[in-house]
């Protein structure tokens, strides 16, 4: 089914939806431009904690899609805010990369690699993960029995252009869970409702009047299903048509599109003079 009307607000995943690697996907720029021209709120969400919102602002600007920092939220933001709300005095051990550590330090949290002082172990997407980090997490959780485990996001891998990918946060979480026998008590990324609340902050709109747009069934689309939003799966990232065909009726996205600018109803395509080949001209 194709959209026939515009929604009151749009929430977009980034990698695999708006861009892939260092290139905007076909029609993404004209879609965002047209929604903004009509005064329709646009927000961007990412489960990737290896960049902070400032870095996303810089990347989108480089790609020709200038965006205010207030329109971007990712798991660096949601993890920091969740900890401020629920564990403001905690000492943290971050199995993650510098943007997450920097944000937590700037928010006033104490970071430590001393297992006797750690209250919370944060599992994240960490391309410097090694045995010594696993040992610290193990000691804080299992040996000293004082730390809890949370994760920034549940993604198994991060997709790359050309079909490759890198192990993501779920791999780090699984390693810590396997050796300690504990489970993560909080997920701060999609499909958690925490991400949606962050995305819609400051907007007086009902989630039911919004649409979540992304390329992943278990994060983007599941968050929409869990929160009563319309959902749009774009086939420009991880998910294939066969994956969609295998879903039961209760897990089907509202829309399945081969390109993101098809969110604009056909009657508006005709009014705007859009075609599938002239997307660079708008």
Short mmCIF file of N, CA and C in Angstrom, two decimals, residues 146-274:
data_model
loop_
_atom_site.label_atom_id
_atom_site.label_comp_id
_atom_site.label_asym_id
_atom_site.label_seq_id
_atom_site.Cartn_x
_atom_site.Cartn_y
_atom_site.Cartn_z
N UNK A 146 27.64 -5.83 42.39
CA UNK A 146 27.14 -4.50 42.70
C UNK A 146 26.60 -3.77 41.47
N UNK A 147 27.00 -4.16 40.27
CA UNK A 147 26.63 -3.41 39.07
C UNK A 147 25.47 -4.07 38.34
N UNK A 148 24.65 -3.22 37.70
CA UNK A 148 23.64 -3.71 36.77
C UNK A 148 24.15 -3.48 35.35
N UNK A 149 23.49 -4.12 34.39
CA UNK A 149 23.87 -4.02 32.99
C UNK A 149 22.75 -3.37 32.21
N UNK A 150 23.09 -2.36 31.39
CA UNK A 150 22.14 -1.79 30.45
C UNK A 150 22.80 -1.77 29.07
N UNK A 151 22.00 -1.56 28.03
CA UNK A 151 22.57 -1.48 26.68
C UNK A 151 22.01 -0.27 25.94
N UNK A 152 22.84 0.30 25.09
CA UNK A 152 22.41 1.47 24.34
C UNK A 152 21.43 1.10 23.24
N UNK A 153 21.57 -0.06 22.64
CA UNK A 153 20.71 -0.45 21.52
C UNK A 153 20.79 -1.96 21.31
N UNK A 154 19.77 -2.55 20.69
CA UNK A 154 19.72 -4.01 20.55
C UNK A 154 20.19 -4.54 19.20
N UNK A 155 20.82 -3.70 18.38
CA UNK A 155 21.19 -4.12 17.02
C UNK A 155 22.28 -5.19 17.04
N UNK A 156 22.09 -6.22 16.24
CA UNK A 156 23.07 -7.29 16.14
C UNK A 156 24.28 -6.87 15.32
N UNK A 157 24.04 -6.11 14.26
CA UNK A 157 25.15 -5.65 13.43
C UNK A 157 24.79 -4.32 12.80
N UNK A 158 25.80 -3.59 12.38
CA UNK A 158 25.62 -2.32 11.68
C UNK A 158 25.91 -2.55 10.20
N UNK A 159 24.93 -2.35 9.32
CA UNK A 159 25.15 -2.64 7.90
C UNK A 159 26.03 -1.60 7.23
N UNK A 160 26.80 -2.07 6.24
CA UNK A 160 27.65 -1.20 5.44
C UNK A 160 27.22 -1.28 3.98
N UNK A 161 27.57 -0.26 3.19
CA UNK A 161 27.35 -0.37 1.74
C UNK A 161 28.07 -1.60 1.19
N UNK A 162 27.44 -2.24 0.22
CA UNK A 162 28.04 -3.42 -0.39
C UNK A 162 27.70 -4.71 0.31
N UNK A 163 26.85 -4.64 1.34
CA UNK A 163 26.38 -5.86 1.99
C UNK A 163 27.18 -6.31 3.18
N UNK A 164 28.28 -5.62 3.52
CA UNK A 164 29.06 -6.00 4.70
C UNK A 164 28.45 -5.37 5.95
N UNK A 165 29.10 -5.59 7.08
CA UNK A 165 28.62 -5.01 8.32
C UNK A 165 29.63 -5.21 9.42
N UNK A 166 29.33 -4.64 10.59
CA UNK A 166 30.16 -4.83 11.78
C UNK A 166 29.29 -5.28 12.94
N UNK A 167 29.81 -6.18 13.82
CA UNK A 167 29.06 -6.53 15.02
C UNK A 167 28.71 -5.28 15.82
N UNK A 168 27.48 -5.22 16.29
CA UNK A 168 26.97 -4.04 16.99
C UNK A 168 26.78 -4.37 18.47
N UNK A 169 26.00 -3.53 19.14
CA UNK A 169 25.87 -3.60 20.59
C UNK A 169 25.38 -4.95 21.10
N UNK A 170 24.47 -5.59 20.39
CA UNK A 170 23.93 -6.85 20.87
C UNK A 170 25.02 -7.90 21.08
N UNK A 171 26.08 -7.83 20.29
CA UNK A 171 27.19 -8.77 20.46
C UNK A 171 27.93 -8.51 21.76
N UNK A 172 28.11 -7.24 22.11
CA UNK A 172 28.77 -6.88 23.37
C UNK A 172 27.90 -7.30 24.55
N UNK A 173 26.61 -6.97 24.46
CA UNK A 173 25.67 -7.35 25.52
C UNK A 173 25.67 -8.86 25.72
N UNK A 174 25.64 -9.61 24.63
CA UNK A 174 25.58 -11.07 24.72
C UNK A 174 26.82 -11.64 25.41
N UNK A 175 27.98 -11.06 25.13
CA UNK A 175 29.22 -11.55 25.76
C UNK A 175 29.17 -11.33 27.27
N UNK A 176 28.70 -10.15 27.69
CA UNK A 176 28.63 -9.86 29.13
C UNK A 176 27.56 -10.71 29.80
N UNK A 177 26.42 -10.86 29.15
CA UNK A 177 25.36 -11.69 29.72
C UNK A 177 25.80 -13.15 29.84
N UNK A 178 26.54 -13.62 28.84
CA UNK A 178 26.94 -15.03 28.83
C UNK A 178 27.86 -15.37 30.00
N UNK A 179 28.81 -14.50 30.31
CA UNK A 179 29.76 -14.82 31.37
C UNK A 179 29.25 -14.49 32.76
N UNK A 180 28.32 -13.52 32.87
CA UNK A 180 27.85 -13.13 34.19
C UNK A 180 26.55 -13.82 34.59
N UNK A 181 25.80 -14.28 33.61
CA UNK A 181 24.50 -14.89 33.89
C UNK A 181 23.41 -13.90 34.20
N UNK A 182 23.65 -12.60 33.99
CA UNK A 182 22.63 -11.57 34.21
C UNK A 182 22.10 -11.11 32.85
N UNK A 183 20.98 -10.41 32.89
CA UNK A 183 20.39 -9.85 31.69
C UNK A 183 20.42 -8.33 31.77
N UNK A 184 20.53 -7.70 30.62
CA UNK A 184 20.43 -6.25 30.57
C UNK A 184 19.06 -5.82 31.07
N UNK A 185 19.03 -4.79 31.90
CA UNK A 185 17.76 -4.35 32.49
C UNK A 185 17.11 -3.21 31.73
N UNK A 186 17.81 -2.63 30.76
CA UNK A 186 17.23 -1.53 30.00
C UNK A 186 17.87 -1.45 28.62
N UNK A 187 17.03 -1.19 27.62
CA UNK A 187 17.49 -0.91 26.26
C UNK A 187 17.11 0.52 25.96
N UNK A 188 18.09 1.36 25.59
CA UNK A 188 17.84 2.78 25.39
C UNK A 188 17.72 3.17 23.92
N UNK A 189 17.62 2.17 23.05
CA UNK A 189 17.47 2.44 21.62
C UNK A 189 16.18 1.87 21.08
N UNK A 190 15.91 2.13 19.80
CA UNK A 190 14.75 1.51 19.16
C UNK A 190 14.82 0.00 19.34
N UNK A 191 13.73 -0.68 19.64
CA UNK A 191 12.33 -0.23 19.57
C UNK A 191 11.78 0.35 20.87
N UNK A 192 12.60 0.71 21.81
CA UNK A 192 12.11 1.25 23.07
C UNK A 192 11.29 2.53 22.85
N UNK A 193 10.21 2.67 23.62
CA UNK A 193 9.39 3.88 23.56
C UNK A 193 10.20 5.12 23.95
N UNK A 194 11.31 4.92 24.65
CA UNK A 194 12.16 6.04 25.06
C UNK A 194 12.65 6.81 23.83
N UNK A 195 12.96 6.10 22.77
CA UNK A 195 13.43 6.76 21.56
C UNK A 195 12.33 7.60 20.92
N UNK A 196 11.12 7.07 20.89
CA UNK A 196 10.02 7.83 20.31
C UNK A 196 9.74 9.08 21.13
N UNK A 197 9.73 8.96 22.45
CA UNK A 197 9.50 10.12 23.31
C UNK A 197 10.55 11.20 23.05
N UNK A 198 11.78 10.78 22.85
CA UNK A 198 12.85 11.74 22.57
C UNK A 198 12.62 12.41 21.23
N UNK A 199 12.22 11.62 20.23
CA UNK A 199 12.02 12.17 18.89
C UNK A 199 10.89 13.19 18.84
N UNK A 200 9.82 12.94 19.59
CA UNK A 200 8.64 13.81 19.53
C UNK A 200 8.64 14.89 20.60
N UNK A 201 9.73 14.98 21.35
CA UNK A 201 9.79 15.98 22.41
C UNK A 201 9.59 17.38 21.83
N UNK A 202 8.68 18.14 22.45
CA UNK A 202 8.41 19.49 21.99
C UNK A 202 7.38 19.60 20.90
N UNK A 203 6.90 18.48 20.37
CA UNK A 203 5.88 18.49 19.34
C UNK A 203 4.53 18.12 19.95
N UNK A 204 3.53 18.90 19.66
CA UNK A 204 2.19 18.62 20.17
C UNK A 204 1.45 17.77 19.15
N UNK A 205 1.91 16.53 18.99
CA UNK A 205 1.30 15.60 18.04
C UNK A 205 1.08 14.25 18.71
N UNK A 206 0.03 13.59 18.31
CA UNK A 206 -0.27 12.25 18.78
C UNK A 206 0.58 11.27 17.97
N UNK A 207 1.28 10.32 18.62
CA UNK A 207 2.04 9.34 17.85
C UNK A 207 1.23 8.65 16.75
N UNK A 208 -0.08 8.49 17.00
CA UNK A 208 -0.92 7.83 16.00
C UNK A 208 -1.03 8.63 14.71
N UNK A 209 -0.70 9.94 14.76
CA UNK A 209 -0.75 10.79 13.58
C UNK A 209 0.62 10.91 12.91
N UNK A 210 1.61 10.19 13.42
CA UNK A 210 2.97 10.25 12.91
C UNK A 210 3.32 8.94 12.19
N UNK A 211 4.42 8.97 11.47
CA UNK A 211 4.91 7.75 10.82
C UNK A 211 6.39 7.59 11.11
N UNK A 212 6.77 6.35 11.44
CA UNK A 212 8.17 5.99 11.63
C UNK A 212 8.67 5.35 10.35
N UNK A 213 9.79 5.84 9.84
CA UNK A 213 10.32 5.38 8.56
C UNK A 213 11.71 4.79 8.78
N UNK A 214 11.91 3.55 8.39
CA UNK A 214 13.21 2.93 8.57
C UNK A 214 13.38 1.68 7.74
N UNK A 215 14.56 1.08 7.85
CA UNK A 215 14.89 -0.08 7.03
C UNK A 215 15.00 -1.38 7.84
N UNK A 216 14.73 -1.31 9.16
CA UNK A 216 14.90 -2.50 10.00
C UNK A 216 13.59 -2.88 10.67
N UNK A 217 13.25 -4.15 10.53
CA UNK A 217 11.99 -4.64 11.09
C UNK A 217 12.01 -4.67 12.61
N UNK A 218 13.10 -5.12 13.20
CA UNK A 218 13.14 -5.40 14.64
C UNK A 218 13.39 -4.15 15.48
N UNK A 219 13.74 -3.05 14.85
CA UNK A 219 13.95 -1.81 15.60
C UNK A 219 12.98 -0.73 15.12
N UNK A 220 13.14 -0.25 13.90
CA UNK A 220 12.31 0.84 13.38
C UNK A 220 10.83 0.46 13.36
N UNK A 221 10.52 -0.63 12.68
CA UNK A 221 9.12 -1.01 12.50
C UNK A 221 8.52 -1.51 13.81
N UNK A 222 9.29 -2.23 14.59
CA UNK A 222 8.76 -2.72 15.86
C UNK A 222 8.42 -1.57 16.80
N UNK A 223 9.24 -0.51 16.80
CA UNK A 223 8.93 0.63 17.65
C UNK A 223 7.60 1.25 17.24
N UNK A 224 7.35 1.36 15.96
CA UNK A 224 6.08 1.90 15.49
C UNK A 224 4.92 1.00 15.92
N UNK A 225 5.07 -0.29 15.76
CA UNK A 225 4.01 -1.22 16.14
C UNK A 225 3.72 -1.13 17.64
N UNK A 226 4.78 -0.98 18.43
CA UNK A 226 4.62 -0.96 19.89
C UNK A 226 3.99 0.33 20.40
N UNK A 227 4.10 1.41 19.62
CA UNK A 227 3.67 2.72 20.12
C UNK A 227 2.48 3.30 19.35
N UNK A 228 1.90 2.54 18.45
CA UNK A 228 0.70 2.98 17.75
C UNK A 228 0.94 3.93 16.60
N UNK A 229 2.17 4.01 16.12
CA UNK A 229 2.47 4.85 14.96
C UNK A 229 2.21 4.08 13.67
N UNK A 230 1.99 4.81 12.60
CA UNK A 230 2.10 4.20 11.28
C UNK A 230 3.56 3.88 11.03
N UNK A 231 3.81 2.89 10.20
CA UNK A 231 5.19 2.48 9.95
C UNK A 231 5.44 2.38 8.45
N UNK A 232 6.64 2.76 8.07
CA UNK A 232 7.05 2.66 6.67
C UNK A 232 8.40 1.96 6.59
N UNK A 233 8.43 0.83 5.95
CA UNK A 233 9.68 0.12 5.70
C UNK A 233 10.19 0.47 4.32
N UNK A 234 11.44 0.96 4.26
CA UNK A 234 12.06 1.21 2.97
C UNK A 234 13.05 0.09 2.67
N UNK A 235 13.04 -0.38 1.44
CA UNK A 235 13.87 -1.51 1.04
C UNK A 235 15.21 -1.05 0.51
N UNK A 236 15.80 -0.04 1.17
CA UNK A 236 17.08 0.51 0.75
C UNK A 236 18.19 0.19 1.75
N UNK A 237 17.89 -0.62 2.75
CA UNK A 237 18.88 -0.95 3.77
C UNK A 237 18.92 -2.43 4.02
N UNK A 238 18.63 -2.82 5.26
CA UNK A 238 18.82 -4.21 5.68
C UNK A 238 17.76 -5.18 5.17
N UNK A 239 16.50 -4.76 5.16
CA UNK A 239 15.40 -5.70 4.96
C UNK A 239 15.12 -5.95 3.48
N UNK A 240 14.77 -7.20 3.16
CA UNK A 240 14.47 -7.61 1.79
C UNK A 240 12.98 -7.88 1.64
N UNK A 241 12.48 -7.92 0.41
CA UNK A 241 11.07 -8.28 0.20
C UNK A 241 10.72 -9.65 0.78
N UNK A 242 11.65 -10.59 0.74
CA UNK A 242 11.39 -11.91 1.31
C UNK A 242 11.19 -11.83 2.82
N UNK A 243 11.94 -10.94 3.47
CA UNK A 243 11.76 -10.75 4.91
C UNK A 243 10.36 -10.25 5.22
N UNK A 244 9.87 -9.35 4.39
CA UNK A 244 8.52 -8.80 4.60
C UNK A 244 7.47 -9.87 4.36
N UNK A 245 7.67 -10.66 3.30
CA UNK A 245 6.70 -11.71 2.96
C UNK A 245 6.58 -12.75 4.07
N UNK A 246 7.66 -12.92 4.85
CA UNK A 246 7.65 -13.92 5.92
C UNK A 246 6.95 -13.45 7.19
N UNK A 247 6.58 -12.17 7.25
CA UNK A 247 5.96 -11.63 8.45
C UNK A 247 4.50 -12.05 8.55
N UNK A 248 4.02 -12.25 9.78
CA UNK A 248 2.59 -12.48 9.94
C UNK A 248 1.85 -11.14 9.87
N UNK A 249 0.54 -11.21 9.80
CA UNK A 249 -0.26 -10.02 9.56
C UNK A 249 -0.07 -8.96 10.64
N UNK A 250 0.14 -9.38 11.88
CA UNK A 250 0.26 -8.44 12.99
C UNK A 250 1.58 -7.67 13.00
N UNK A 251 2.54 -8.11 12.20
CA UNK A 251 3.85 -7.45 12.19
C UNK A 251 4.16 -6.77 10.86
N UNK A 252 3.17 -6.67 10.00
CA UNK A 252 3.38 -6.03 8.71
C UNK A 252 3.47 -4.51 8.86
N UNK A 253 4.41 -3.86 8.17
CA UNK A 253 4.45 -2.40 8.16
C UNK A 253 3.22 -1.83 7.46
N UNK A 254 2.89 -0.59 7.80
CA UNK A 254 1.78 0.08 7.12
C UNK A 254 2.09 0.26 5.64
N UNK A 255 3.33 0.68 5.35
CA UNK A 255 3.77 0.87 3.97
C UNK A 255 5.09 0.14 3.77
N UNK A 256 5.30 -0.37 2.57
CA UNK A 256 6.59 -0.92 2.16
C UNK A 256 6.95 -0.25 0.85
N UNK A 257 8.06 0.51 0.86
CA UNK A 257 8.43 1.33 -0.29
C UNK A 257 9.83 0.98 -0.79
N UNK A 258 10.02 1.10 -2.08
CA UNK A 258 11.34 0.83 -2.64
C UNK A 258 12.24 2.05 -2.61
N UNK A 259 11.67 3.22 -2.29
CA UNK A 259 12.44 4.45 -2.17
C UNK A 259 11.69 5.40 -1.24
N UNK A 260 12.44 6.18 -0.49
CA UNK A 260 11.85 6.93 0.62
C UNK A 260 10.94 8.06 0.15
N UNK A 261 11.19 8.64 -1.03
CA UNK A 261 10.35 9.76 -1.45
C UNK A 261 8.95 9.32 -1.87
N UNK A 262 8.70 8.02 -1.95
CA UNK A 262 7.36 7.52 -2.21
C UNK A 262 6.41 7.75 -1.03
N UNK A 263 6.96 8.27 0.09
CA UNK A 263 6.09 8.72 1.17
C UNK A 263 5.19 9.87 0.73
N UNK A 264 5.60 10.63 -0.26
CA UNK A 264 4.77 11.68 -0.82
C UNK A 264 3.71 11.03 -1.71
N UNK A 265 2.43 11.27 -1.44
CA UNK A 265 1.38 10.63 -2.25
C UNK A 265 1.52 10.94 -3.74
N UNK A 266 1.03 10.03 -4.56
CA UNK A 266 1.20 10.13 -6.00
C UNK A 266 0.61 11.43 -6.56
N UNK A 267 -0.54 11.86 -6.03
CA UNK A 267 -1.15 13.09 -6.56
C UNK A 267 -0.23 14.29 -6.37
N UNK A 268 0.57 14.28 -5.26
CA UNK A 268 1.51 15.37 -5.04
C UNK A 268 2.75 15.21 -5.92
N UNK A 269 3.15 13.96 -6.18
CA UNK A 269 4.23 13.73 -7.15
C UNK A 269 3.86 14.41 -8.48
N UNK A 270 2.62 14.18 -8.89
CA UNK A 270 2.18 14.71 -10.19
C UNK A 270 2.18 16.24 -10.16
N UNK A 271 1.68 16.83 -9.06
CA UNK A 271 1.66 18.29 -8.95
C UNK A 271 3.07 18.88 -8.95
N UNK A 272 4.00 18.16 -8.31
CA UNK A 272 5.37 18.65 -8.18
C UNK A 272 6.23 18.35 -9.41
N UNK A 273 5.72 17.53 -10.29
CA UNK A 273 6.49 17.16 -11.48
C UNK A 273 7.61 16.18 -11.20
N UNK A 274 7.45 15.40 -10.13
CA UNK A 274 8.49 14.43 -9.78
C UNK A 274 8.38 13.19 -10.66
#
